Amino acid sequence: MSLSGLFRAGQWRSRAMSQCVLEPRPPGKRWLVAGLGNPGLPGTRHSVGMAVLGQLAKRLGVAESWARDQRCVADLALAPLGDAQLVLLRPRRLMNANGRSVARAVELFGLTAEEVYLVHDELDKPLGKLALKLGGSARGHNGVRSCISCLNSSAMPRLRVGIGRPTHPSAVQAYVLGRFSPEEQELLPPLLDQATDLLLDHIRARSQRPSSVP
């Protein structure tokens, strides 16, 4: 495709995403799932939340539907889940500013903090371990801290994906920004599948509850 063709295709995708945002809210519930990380650093431990979002998009059949939204400074994809709709979001800001992208999407889609899932790495769990935490503090995670600050709430459910912790505290920064080792990469496919299962099961269960039930 020519450069002009790519530009026109990009304009169409941007308009299509804008129309999706402006359409009336679907009859079922709507949830935002945000994969926290650093743009341009795929395959690193700190961006494992974005890897989970990639697997989630594949599972839902929207892996080719990502579109950049300049208002959120993020990539977005919309996916049906039964009667519900998922808004998948990958921020294009650095980790410590991810919350600005999440908060803008919350505003555009008319959501509350309780309707936002954050998916992020967790140093205090070994690689391969997952935990779904319902709100609470950031526990030292800069991306979660940014989301709490920008949303003015700590009510967001978080899927914590274990990456393990290095022996020496001084090595944490290099460790989280580093890529998974070959041995660790062998554990990633089943981990991403398990993370996707956990997310979808939890969202399906919440979608079936009355609106007044948390």
mmCIF file of C-alpha atoms in Angstrom:
data_model
loop_
_atom_site.group_PDB
_atom_site.id
_atom_site.type_symbol
_atom_site.label_atom_id
_atom_site.label_comp_id
_atom_site.label_asym_id
_atom_site.label_seq_id
_atom_site.Cartn_x
_atom_site.Cartn_y
_atom_site.Cartn_z
ATOM 1 C CA MET A 1 0.000 0.000 0.000
ATOM 2 C CA SER A 2 1.248 3.510 -0.823
ATOM 3 C CA LEU A 3 1.988 6.113 1.855
ATOM 4 C CA SER A 4 -1.151 8.034 0.875
ATOM 5 C CA GLY A 5 -3.142 4.829 1.156
ATOM 6 C CA LEU A 6 -1.751 4.129 4.611
ATOM 7 C CA PHE A 7 -2.601 7.681 5.658
ATOM 8 C CA ARG A 8 -6.186 7.323 4.432
ATOM 9 C CA ALA A 9 -6.494 3.963 6.182
ATOM 10 C CA GLY A 10 -5.231 5.553 9.398
ATOM 11 C CA GLN A 11 -7.768 8.364 9.075
ATOM 12 C CA TRP A 12 -10.564 5.827 8.556
ATOM 13 C CA ARG A 13 -9.522 3.823 11.623
ATOM 14 C CA SER A 14 -9.389 7.016 13.693
ATOM 15 C CA ARG A 15 -12.882 8.070 12.529
ATOM 16 C CA ALA A 16 -14.221 4.551 13.132
ATOM 17 C CA MET A 17 -12.885 4.580 16.685
ATOM 18 C CA SER A 18 -14.378 8.022 17.288
ATOM 19 C CA GLN A 19 -17.762 6.778 16.066
ATOM 20 C CA CYS A 20 -17.522 3.784 18.397
ATOM 21 C CA VAL A 21 -16.889 6.105 21.335
ATOM 22 C CA LEU A 22 -19.773 8.404 20.388
ATOM 23 C CA GLU A 23 -22.300 5.622 19.838
ATOM 24 C CA PRO A 24 -24.875 5.117 22.621
ATOM 25 C CA ARG A 25 -23.753 2.863 25.438
ATOM 26 C CA PRO A 26 -24.506 -0.800 24.571
ATOM 27 C CA PRO A 27 -27.401 -2.465 26.411
ATOM 28 C CA GLY A 28 -25.072 -4.656 28.454
ATOM 29 C CA LYS A 29 -22.316 -3.556 30.791
ATOM 30 C CA ARG A 30 -19.097 -1.986 29.582
ATOM 31 C CA TRP A 31 -15.673 -2.576 31.107
ATOM 32 C CA LEU A 32 -12.275 -1.037 30.452
ATOM 33 C CA VAL A 33 -9.240 -3.321 30.636
ATOM 34 C CA ALA A 34 -5.923 -1.459 30.656
ATOM 35 C CA GLY A 35 -2.571 -3.176 30.198
ATOM 36 C CA LEU A 36 0.025 -1.035 31.969
ATOM 37 C CA GLY A 37 3.547 -0.773 30.598
ATOM 38 C CA ASN A 38 6.035 1.304 28.667
ATOM 39 C CA PRO A 39 5.353 1.912 24.960
ATOM 40 C CA GLY A 40 8.085 0.735 22.641
ATOM 41 C CA LEU A 41 9.399 -1.809 25.154
ATOM 42 C CA PRO A 42 7.504 -5.030 24.375
ATOM 43 C CA GLY A 43 8.882 -8.200 25.864
ATOM 44 C CA THR A 44 10.109 -6.518 29.052
ATOM 45 C CA ARG A 45 8.966 -7.570 32.511
ATOM 46 C CA HIS A 46 7.476 -4.138 33.270
ATOM 47 C CA SER A 47 5.259 -4.354 30.165
ATOM 48 C CA VAL A 48 3.837 -7.813 30.827
ATOM 49 C CA GLY A 49 0.419 -6.186 31.341
ATOM 50 C CA MET A 50 0.482 -5.137 27.698
ATOM 51 C CA ALA A 51 1.362 -8.705 26.714
ATOM 52 C CA VAL A 52 -1.735 -9.931 28.546
ATOM 53 C CA LEU A 53 -3.822 -7.375 26.613
ATOM 54 C CA GLY A 54 -2.389 -8.724 23.369
ATOM 55 C CA GLN A 55 -3.439 -12.246 24.315
ATOM 56 C CA LEU A 56 -6.853 -11.007 25.418
ATOM 57 C CA ALA A 57 -7.354 -9.279 22.056
ATOM 58 C CA LYS A 58 -6.439 -12.516 20.244
ATOM 59 C CA ARG A 59 -8.871 -14.532 22.354
ATOM 60 C CA LEU A 60 -11.673 -12.060 21.590
ATOM 61 C CA GLY A 61 -10.880 -11.890 17.870
ATOM 62 C CA VAL A 62 -9.872 -8.217 17.796
ATOM 63 C CA ALA A 63 -6.091 -8.549 17.508
ATOM 64 C CA GLU A 64 -6.213 -6.732 14.156
ATOM 65 C CA SER A 65 -8.580 -4.027 15.386
ATOM 66 C CA TRP A 66 -6.247 -1.892 17.507
ATOM 67 C CA ALA A 67 -6.554 1.797 16.622
ATOM 68 C CA ARG A 68 -4.578 4.708 18.005
ATOM 69 C CA ASP A 69 -6.713 7.282 19.793
ATOM 70 C CA GLN A 70 -4.981 10.649 20.125
ATOM 71 C CA ARG A 71 -7.353 11.825 22.861
ATOM 72 C CA CYS A 72 -6.326 8.992 25.168
ATOM 73 C CA VAL A 73 -2.771 8.733 23.799
ATOM 74 C CA ALA A 74 -3.364 4.999 23.666
ATOM 75 C CA ASP A 75 -4.219 2.097 21.410
ATOM 76 C CA LEU A 76 -7.842 0.979 21.766
ATOM 77 C CA ALA A 77 -9.818 -2.048 20.641
ATOM 78 C CA LEU A 78 -13.490 -2.784 21.316
ATOM 79 C CA ALA A 79 -14.661 -6.366 21.822
ATOM 80 C CA PRO A 80 -18.021 -7.964 22.661
ATOM 81 C CA LEU A 81 -18.226 -10.371 25.581
ATOM 82 C CA GLY A 82 -21.726 -11.794 25.698
ATOM 83 C CA ASP A 83 -24.021 -8.846 26.340
ATOM 84 C CA ALA A 84 -21.109 -6.787 27.659
ATOM 85 C CA GLN A 85 -18.495 -4.765 25.812
ATOM 86 C CA LEU A 86 -14.798 -4.610 26.629
ATOM 87 C CA VAL A 87 -12.676 -1.573 25.888
ATOM 88 C CA LEU A 88 -9.071 -2.767 25.640
ATOM 89 C CA LEU A 89 -6.478 -0.057 26.232
ATOM 90 C CA ARG A 90 -2.695 0.041 25.864
ATOM 91 C CA PRO A 91 -1.345 3.454 26.945
ATOM 92 C CA ARG A 92 1.230 5.181 24.770
ATOM 93 C CA ARG A 93 2.623 7.097 27.718
ATOM 94 C CA LEU A 94 5.420 6.003 30.019
ATOM 95 C CA MET A 95 4.436 3.806 32.958
ATOM 96 C CA ASN A 96 4.378 6.592 35.527
ATOM 97 C CA ALA A 97 1.898 8.535 33.341
ATOM 98 C CA ASN A 98 -0.312 5.595 32.282
ATOM 99 C CA GLY A 99 -3.078 6.919 34.490
ATOM 100 C CA ARG A 100 -3.628 9.927 32.244
ATOM 101 C CA SER A 101 -4.531 7.630 29.332
ATOM 102 C CA VAL A 102 -6.765 5.464 31.515
ATOM 103 C CA ALA A 103 -8.576 8.459 33.031
ATOM 104 C CA ARG A 104 -9.238 10.005 29.619
ATOM 105 C CA ALA A 105 -10.711 6.729 28.331
ATOM 106 C CA VAL A 106 -12.880 6.470 31.446
ATOM 107 C CA GLU A 107 -14.213 9.940 30.667
ATOM 108 C CA LEU A 108 -14.827 9.216 26.975
ATOM 109 C CA PHE A 109 -16.633 5.940 27.606
ATOM 110 C CA GLY A 110 -18.623 7.155 30.608
ATOM 111 C CA LEU A 111 -17.192 4.633 33.076
ATOM 112 C CA THR A 112 -16.486 4.553 36.791
ATOM 113 C CA ALA A 113 -13.298 3.428 38.534
ATOM 114 C CA GLU A 114 -15.009 0.179 39.560
ATOM 115 C CA GLU A 115 -15.506 -0.635 35.862
ATOM 116 C CA VAL A 116 -11.759 -0.422 35.125
ATOM 117 C CA TYR A 117 -9.409 -3.412 35.287
ATOM 118 C CA LEU A 118 -5.678 -2.731 35.537
ATOM 119 C CA VAL A 119 -3.290 -5.463 34.390
ATOM 120 C CA HIS A 120 0.295 -5.031 35.555
ATOM 121 C CA ASP A 121 3.509 -6.703 36.677
ATOM 122 C CA GLU A 122 4.036 -7.678 40.315
ATOM 123 C CA LEU A 123 7.511 -7.944 41.831
ATOM 124 C CA ASP A 124 6.317 -9.663 44.993
ATOM 125 C CA LYS A 125 5.000 -12.721 43.159
ATOM 126 C CA PRO A 126 7.146 -15.258 41.305
ATOM 127 C CA LEU A 127 6.816 -15.566 37.555
ATOM 128 C CA GLY A 128 3.810 -17.701 36.730
ATOM 129 C CA LYS A 129 1.715 -16.592 39.709
ATOM 130 C CA LEU A 130 -1.389 -14.445 39.270
ATOM 131 C CA ALA A 131 -3.655 -12.615 41.687
ATOM 132 C CA LEU A 132 -6.787 -10.557 41.200
ATOM 133 C CA LYS A 133 -6.839 -7.732 43.735
ATOM 134 C CA LEU A 134 -10.022 -5.733 44.265
ATOM 135 C CA GLY A 135 -8.834 -2.184 44.878
ATOM 136 C CA GLY A 136 -6.388 -0.990 47.519
ATOM 137 C CA SER A 137 -3.051 0.792 47.476
ATOM 138 C CA ALA A 138 -0.534 0.912 44.626
ATOM 139 C CA ARG A 139 1.969 -1.197 46.613
ATOM 140 C CA GLY A 140 4.834 0.772 45.072
ATOM 141 C CA HIS A 141 3.785 0.283 41.447
ATOM 142 C CA ASN A 142 4.188 3.565 39.567
ATOM 143 C CA GLY A 143 1.622 2.743 36.890
ATOM 144 C CA VAL A 144 -1.042 1.854 39.445
ATOM 145 C CA ARG A 145 -0.133 4.947 41.484
ATOM 146 C CA SER A 146 -0.638 7.087 38.384
ATOM 147 C CA CYS A 147 -4.064 5.527 37.774
ATOM 148 C CA ILE A 148 -5.147 6.057 41.387
ATOM 149 C CA SER A 149 -4.045 9.688 41.217
ATOM 150 C CA CYS A 150 -5.673 10.452 37.847
ATOM 151 C CA LEU A 151 -8.937 8.648 38.652
ATOM 152 C CA ASN A 152 -8.978 9.929 42.227
ATOM 153 C CA SER A 153 -9.932 6.425 43.302
ATOM 154 C CA SER A 154 -8.313 3.169 44.380
ATOM 155 C CA ALA A 155 -11.363 1.028 43.577
ATOM 156 C CA MET A 156 -10.041 -0.465 40.306
ATOM 157 C CA PRO A 157 -9.646 -4.263 40.260
ATOM 158 C CA ARG A 158 -6.060 -5.233 39.356
ATOM 159 C CA LEU A 159 -4.751 -8.388 37.788
ATOM 160 C CA ARG A 160 -1.235 -8.718 39.220
ATOM 161 C CA VAL A 161 1.102 -10.778 37.038
ATOM 162 C CA GLY A 162 4.098 -12.095 38.946
ATOM 163 C CA ILE A 163 7.546 -11.387 37.504
ATOM 164 C CA GLY A 164 9.657 -12.194 40.577
ATOM 165 C CA ARG A 165 12.066 -9.890 42.389
ATOM 166 C CA PRO A 166 15.838 -9.656 41.971
ATOM 167 C CA THR A 167 18.039 -10.462 44.970
ATOM 168 C CA HIS A 168 19.497 -6.963 45.319
ATOM 169 C CA PRO A 169 17.153 -3.956 45.683
ATOM 170 C CA SER A 170 19.527 -1.842 43.597
ATOM 171 C CA ALA A 171 18.888 -4.125 40.622
ATOM 172 C CA VAL A 172 15.098 -3.632 40.531
ATOM 173 C CA GLN A 173 15.026 -0.915 37.857
ATOM 174 C CA ALA A 174 17.255 -2.798 35.441
ATOM 175 C CA TYR A 175 15.358 -5.997 36.188
ATOM 176 C CA VAL A 176 11.858 -4.679 35.421
ATOM 177 C CA LEU A 177 13.052 -2.878 32.279
ATOM 178 C CA GLY A 178 14.920 -5.972 31.105
ATOM 179 C CA ARG A 179 13.572 -8.661 28.820
ATOM 180 C CA PHE A 180 12.472 -12.060 30.012
ATOM 181 C CA SER A 181 15.217 -14.661 29.871
ATOM 182 C CA PRO A 182 14.873 -17.584 27.431
ATOM 183 C CA GLU A 183 13.852 -19.831 30.343
ATOM 184 C CA GLU A 184 11.230 -17.303 31.488
ATOM 185 C CA GLN A 185 9.892 -16.898 27.959
ATOM 186 C CA GLU A 186 8.941 -20.593 27.953
ATOM 187 C CA LEU A 187 6.609 -19.891 30.876
ATOM 188 C CA LEU A 188 4.923 -16.911 29.245
ATOM 189 C CA PRO A 189 2.421 -18.553 26.808
ATOM 190 C CA PRO A 190 0.584 -20.557 29.509
ATOM 191 C CA LEU A 191 0.814 -17.584 31.889
ATOM 192 C CA LEU A 192 -0.808 -15.241 29.365
ATOM 193 C CA ASP A 193 -3.543 -17.815 28.732
ATOM 194 C CA GLN A 194 -4.205 -18.201 32.458
ATOM 195 C CA ALA A 195 -4.287 -14.423 32.923
ATOM 196 C CA THR A 196 -6.795 -14.105 30.089
ATOM 197 C CA ASP A 197 -8.980 -16.864 31.555
ATOM 198 C CA LEU A 198 -8.947 -15.217 34.985
ATOM 199 C CA LEU A 199 -9.897 -11.824 33.577
ATOM 200 C CA LEU A 200 -12.694 -13.099 31.373
ATOM 201 C CA ASP A 201 -14.180 -15.314 34.090
ATOM 202 C CA HIS A 202 -14.223 -12.424 36.560
ATOM 203 C CA ILE A 203 -15.705 -9.950 34.086
ATOM 204 C CA ARG A 204 -18.382 -12.426 32.959
ATOM 205 C CA ALA A 205 -19.383 -13.045 36.574
ATOM 206 C CA ARG A 206 -19.621 -9.331 37.332
ATOM 207 C CA SER A 207 -21.547 -8.658 34.113
ATOM 208 C CA GLN A 208 -24.281 -11.026 35.279
ATOM 209 C CA ARG A 209 -24.771 -9.316 38.643
ATOM 210 C CA PRO A 210 -27.342 -6.592 39.251
ATOM 211 C CA SER A 211 -25.892 -3.098 38.850
ATOM 212 C CA SER A 212 -26.158 -2.437 42.586
ATOM 213 C CA VAL A 213 -23.921 -5.404 43.460
ATOM 214 C CA PRO A 214 -20.127 -4.632 43.438
#
